Coordinates of N, CA and C in Angstrom, one line a residue:
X776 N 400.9 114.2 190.0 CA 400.9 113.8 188.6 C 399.7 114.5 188.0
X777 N 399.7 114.4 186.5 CA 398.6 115.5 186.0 C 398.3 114.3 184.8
X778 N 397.1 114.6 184.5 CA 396.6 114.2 183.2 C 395.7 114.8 182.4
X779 N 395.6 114.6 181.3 CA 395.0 115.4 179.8 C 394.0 114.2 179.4
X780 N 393.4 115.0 179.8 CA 391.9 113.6 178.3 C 391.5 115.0 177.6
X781 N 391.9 114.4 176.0 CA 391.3 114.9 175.1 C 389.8 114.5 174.6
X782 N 388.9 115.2 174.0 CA 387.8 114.3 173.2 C 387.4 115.8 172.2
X783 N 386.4 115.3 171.2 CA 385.9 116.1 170.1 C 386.6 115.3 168.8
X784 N 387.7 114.8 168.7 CA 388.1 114.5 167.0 C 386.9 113.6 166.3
X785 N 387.7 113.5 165.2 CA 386.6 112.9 164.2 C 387.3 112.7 163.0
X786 N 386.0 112.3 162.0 CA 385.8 112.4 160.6 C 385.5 113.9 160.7
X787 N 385.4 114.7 159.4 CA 384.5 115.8 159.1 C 384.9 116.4 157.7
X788 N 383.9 116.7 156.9 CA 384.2 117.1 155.3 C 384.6 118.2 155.5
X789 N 385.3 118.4 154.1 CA 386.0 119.7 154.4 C 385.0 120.8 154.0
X790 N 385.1 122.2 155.1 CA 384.1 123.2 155.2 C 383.8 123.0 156.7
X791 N 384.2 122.0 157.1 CA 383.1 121.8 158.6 C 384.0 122.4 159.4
X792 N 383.1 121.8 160.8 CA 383.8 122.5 162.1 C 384.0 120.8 163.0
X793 N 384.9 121.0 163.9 CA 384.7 120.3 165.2 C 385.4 121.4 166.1
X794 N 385.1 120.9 167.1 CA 385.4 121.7 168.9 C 385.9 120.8 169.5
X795 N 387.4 121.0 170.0 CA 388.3 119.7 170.6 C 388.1 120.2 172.0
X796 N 388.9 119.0 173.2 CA 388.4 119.7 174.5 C 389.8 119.2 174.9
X797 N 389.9 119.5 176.0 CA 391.0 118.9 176.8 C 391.0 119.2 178.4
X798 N 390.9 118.5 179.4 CA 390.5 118.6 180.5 C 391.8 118.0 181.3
X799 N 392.3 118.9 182.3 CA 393.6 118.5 182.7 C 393.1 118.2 184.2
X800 N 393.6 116.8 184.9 CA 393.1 116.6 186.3 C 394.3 116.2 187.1
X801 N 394.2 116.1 188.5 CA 395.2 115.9 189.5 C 395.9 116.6 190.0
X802 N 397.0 117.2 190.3 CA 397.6 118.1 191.5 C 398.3 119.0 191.0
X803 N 397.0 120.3 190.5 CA 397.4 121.1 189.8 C 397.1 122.3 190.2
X804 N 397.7 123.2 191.2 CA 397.7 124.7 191.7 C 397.5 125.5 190.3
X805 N 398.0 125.8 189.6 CA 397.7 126.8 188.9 C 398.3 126.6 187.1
X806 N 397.7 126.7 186.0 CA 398.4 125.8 184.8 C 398.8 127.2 183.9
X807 N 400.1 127.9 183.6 CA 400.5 128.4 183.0 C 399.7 128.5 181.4
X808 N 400.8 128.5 180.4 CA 400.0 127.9 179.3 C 399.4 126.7 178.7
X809 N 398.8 127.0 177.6 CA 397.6 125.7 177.3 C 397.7 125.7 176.0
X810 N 397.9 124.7 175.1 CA 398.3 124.7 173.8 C 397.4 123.5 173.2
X811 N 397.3 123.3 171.7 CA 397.2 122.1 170.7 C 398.2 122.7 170.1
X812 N 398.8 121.1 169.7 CA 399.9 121.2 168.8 C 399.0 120.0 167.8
X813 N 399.5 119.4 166.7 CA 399.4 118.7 165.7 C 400.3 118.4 164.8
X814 N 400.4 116.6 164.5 CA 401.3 116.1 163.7 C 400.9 115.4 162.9
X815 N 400.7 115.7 161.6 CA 400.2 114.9 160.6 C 401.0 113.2 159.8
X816 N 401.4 112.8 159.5 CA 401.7 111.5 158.9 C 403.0 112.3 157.9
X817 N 403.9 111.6 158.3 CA 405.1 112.2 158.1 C 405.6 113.6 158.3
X818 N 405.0 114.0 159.0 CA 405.2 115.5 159.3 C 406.1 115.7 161.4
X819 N 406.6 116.9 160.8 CA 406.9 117.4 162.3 C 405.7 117.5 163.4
X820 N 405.9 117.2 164.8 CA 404.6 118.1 165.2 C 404.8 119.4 165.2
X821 N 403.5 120.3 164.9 CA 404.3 121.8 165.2 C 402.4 122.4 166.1
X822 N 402.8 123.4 166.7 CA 402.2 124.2 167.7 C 400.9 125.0 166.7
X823 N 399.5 124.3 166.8 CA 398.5 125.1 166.8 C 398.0 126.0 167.0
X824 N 398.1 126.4 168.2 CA 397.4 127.1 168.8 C 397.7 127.2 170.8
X825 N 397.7 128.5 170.8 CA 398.5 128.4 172.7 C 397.6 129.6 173.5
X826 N 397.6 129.6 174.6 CA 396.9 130.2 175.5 C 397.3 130.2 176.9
X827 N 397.8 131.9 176.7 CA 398.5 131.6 178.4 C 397.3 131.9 179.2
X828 N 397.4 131.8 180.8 CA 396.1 132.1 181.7 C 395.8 133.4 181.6
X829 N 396.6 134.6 181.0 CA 395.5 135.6 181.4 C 395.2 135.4 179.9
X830 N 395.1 134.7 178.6 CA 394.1 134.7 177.4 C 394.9 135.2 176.4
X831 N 396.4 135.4 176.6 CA 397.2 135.8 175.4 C 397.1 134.9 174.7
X832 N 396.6 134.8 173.3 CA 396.9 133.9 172.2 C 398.0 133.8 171.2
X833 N 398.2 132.9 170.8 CA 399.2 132.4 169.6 C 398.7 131.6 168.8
X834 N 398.7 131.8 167.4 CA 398.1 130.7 166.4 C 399.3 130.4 165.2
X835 N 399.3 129.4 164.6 CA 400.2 129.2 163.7 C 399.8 129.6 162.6
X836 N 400.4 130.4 161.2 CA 399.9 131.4 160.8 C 398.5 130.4 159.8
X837 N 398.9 129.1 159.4 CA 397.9 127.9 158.2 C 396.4 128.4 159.1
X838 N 396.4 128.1 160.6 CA 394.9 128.3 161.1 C 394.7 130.1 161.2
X839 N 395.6 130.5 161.3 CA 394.4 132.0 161.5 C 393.3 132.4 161.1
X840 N 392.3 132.5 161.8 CA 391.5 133.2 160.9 C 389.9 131.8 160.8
X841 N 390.7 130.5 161.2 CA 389.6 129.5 161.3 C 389.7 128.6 162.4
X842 N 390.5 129.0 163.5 CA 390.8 128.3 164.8 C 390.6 129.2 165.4
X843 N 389.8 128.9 166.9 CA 390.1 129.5 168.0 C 390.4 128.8 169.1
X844 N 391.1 129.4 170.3 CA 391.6 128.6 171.1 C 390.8 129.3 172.3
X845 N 390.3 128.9 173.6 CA 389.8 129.0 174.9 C 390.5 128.2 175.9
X846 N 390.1 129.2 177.2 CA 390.7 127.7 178.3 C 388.9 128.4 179.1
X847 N 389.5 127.6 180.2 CA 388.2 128.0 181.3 C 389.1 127.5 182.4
X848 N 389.7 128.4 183.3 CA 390.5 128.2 184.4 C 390.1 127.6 185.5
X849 N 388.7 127.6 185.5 CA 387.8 126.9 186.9 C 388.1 125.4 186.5
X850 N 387.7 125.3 185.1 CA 387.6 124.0 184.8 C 389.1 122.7 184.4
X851 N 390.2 123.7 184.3 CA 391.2 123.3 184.1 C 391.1 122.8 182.2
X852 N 390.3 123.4 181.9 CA 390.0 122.9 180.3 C 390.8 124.0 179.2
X853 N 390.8 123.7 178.3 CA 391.5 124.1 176.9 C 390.6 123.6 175.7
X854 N 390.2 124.5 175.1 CA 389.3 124.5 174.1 C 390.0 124.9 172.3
X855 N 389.8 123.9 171.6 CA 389.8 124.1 170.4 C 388.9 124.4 169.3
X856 N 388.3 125.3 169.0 CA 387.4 125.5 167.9 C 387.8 125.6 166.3
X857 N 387.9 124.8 165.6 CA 388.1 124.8 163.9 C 386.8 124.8 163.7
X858 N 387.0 125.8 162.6 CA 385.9 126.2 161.5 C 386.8 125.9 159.9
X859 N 385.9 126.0 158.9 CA 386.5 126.1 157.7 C 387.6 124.8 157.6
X860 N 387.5 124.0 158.1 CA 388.6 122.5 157.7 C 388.7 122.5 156.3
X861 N 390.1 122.1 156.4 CA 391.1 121.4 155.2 C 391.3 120.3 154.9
X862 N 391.7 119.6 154.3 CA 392.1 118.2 154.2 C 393.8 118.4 154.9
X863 N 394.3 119.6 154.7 CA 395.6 119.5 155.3 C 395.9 120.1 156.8
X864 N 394.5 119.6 157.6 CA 394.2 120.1 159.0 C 394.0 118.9 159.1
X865 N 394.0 117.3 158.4 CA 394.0 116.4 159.0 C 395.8 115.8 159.9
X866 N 395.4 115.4 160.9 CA 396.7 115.3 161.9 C 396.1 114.1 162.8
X867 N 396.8 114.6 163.8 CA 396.7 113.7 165.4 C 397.3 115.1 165.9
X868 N 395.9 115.6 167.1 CA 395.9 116.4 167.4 C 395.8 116.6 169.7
X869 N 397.1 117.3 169.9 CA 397.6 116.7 171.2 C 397.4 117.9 172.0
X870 N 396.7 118.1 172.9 CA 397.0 118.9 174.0 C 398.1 118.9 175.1
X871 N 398.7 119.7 175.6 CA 399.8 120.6 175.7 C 399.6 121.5 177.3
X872 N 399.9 121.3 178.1 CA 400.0 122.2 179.1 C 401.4 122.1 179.8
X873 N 401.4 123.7 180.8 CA 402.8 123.6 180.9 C 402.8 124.0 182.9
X874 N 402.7 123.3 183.8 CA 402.2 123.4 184.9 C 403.9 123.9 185.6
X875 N 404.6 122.8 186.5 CA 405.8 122.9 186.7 C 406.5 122.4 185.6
X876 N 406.3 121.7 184.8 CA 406.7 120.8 183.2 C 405.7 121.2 182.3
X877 N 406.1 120.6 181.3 CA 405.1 120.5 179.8 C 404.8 119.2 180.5
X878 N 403.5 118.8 180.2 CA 402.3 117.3 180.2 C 402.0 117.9 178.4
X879 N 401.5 116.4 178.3 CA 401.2 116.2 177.4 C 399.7 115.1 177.0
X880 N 399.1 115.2 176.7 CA 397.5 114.4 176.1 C 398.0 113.4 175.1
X881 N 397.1 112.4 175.1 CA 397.2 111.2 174.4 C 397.3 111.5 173.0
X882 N 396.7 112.6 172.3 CA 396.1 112.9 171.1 C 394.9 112.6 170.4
X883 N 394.5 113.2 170.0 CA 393.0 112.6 168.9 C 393.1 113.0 167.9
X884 N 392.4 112.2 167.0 CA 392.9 112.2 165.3 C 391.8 113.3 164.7
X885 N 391.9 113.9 164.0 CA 391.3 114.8 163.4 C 391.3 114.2 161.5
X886 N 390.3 113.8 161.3 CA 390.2 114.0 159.7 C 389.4 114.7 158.8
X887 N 389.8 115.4 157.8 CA 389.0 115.8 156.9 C 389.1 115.4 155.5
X888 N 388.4 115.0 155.5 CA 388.0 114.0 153.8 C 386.3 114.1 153.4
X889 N 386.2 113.8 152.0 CA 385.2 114.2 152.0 C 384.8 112.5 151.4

């Protein structure tokens, strides 16, 4: 079995930053891709940001340019860096890994308001 603890969400005005984490533990040889996705309040969830192991990236086009995604393969971690927040970058925001299956993270709420 595998599990995801997320931490980093928050409050934060818009302009700011936070750095989400995601740390995947238990019986895991080797983890394919690594993603945030996010689902706002009446919304679809849809795909953030992805990271396969050797560092190919994918971003959804709203964050380019003010998200970055990381893993660290020793650590089994997935890293989210927003810069430049919106108010419409507020969600519930879920990490994503895809080992033998997609696992999935509890989520953490991300808000921006000022």
């Amino acid at each position: 079995q595998v599990q995801l603890v997320e931490s980093g969400g928050g409050l934060v005005q818009p302009g700011g930053s936070l750095r989400l984490s995601c740390a995947a533990s238990g019986t895991i040889f080797s983890i394919n891709t690594m993603g945030w996705y996010r689902q706002a309040a009446g919304k679809e969830r849809e795909l953030v940001a992805e990271i396969t192991r050797g560092g190919n990236t994918n971003y959804a086009d709203s964050v380019k340019g003010r998200f970055a995604i990381s893993r660290d393969n020793a650590k089994n971690t997935v890293y989210l860096q927003m810069n430049s927040l919106k108010p419409e970058d507020t969600a519930v925001y879920q990490c994503s890994v895809i080992i033998n299956r997609r696992y999935w993270g509890q989520g953490t709420q991300v808000t921006v308001s000022s």
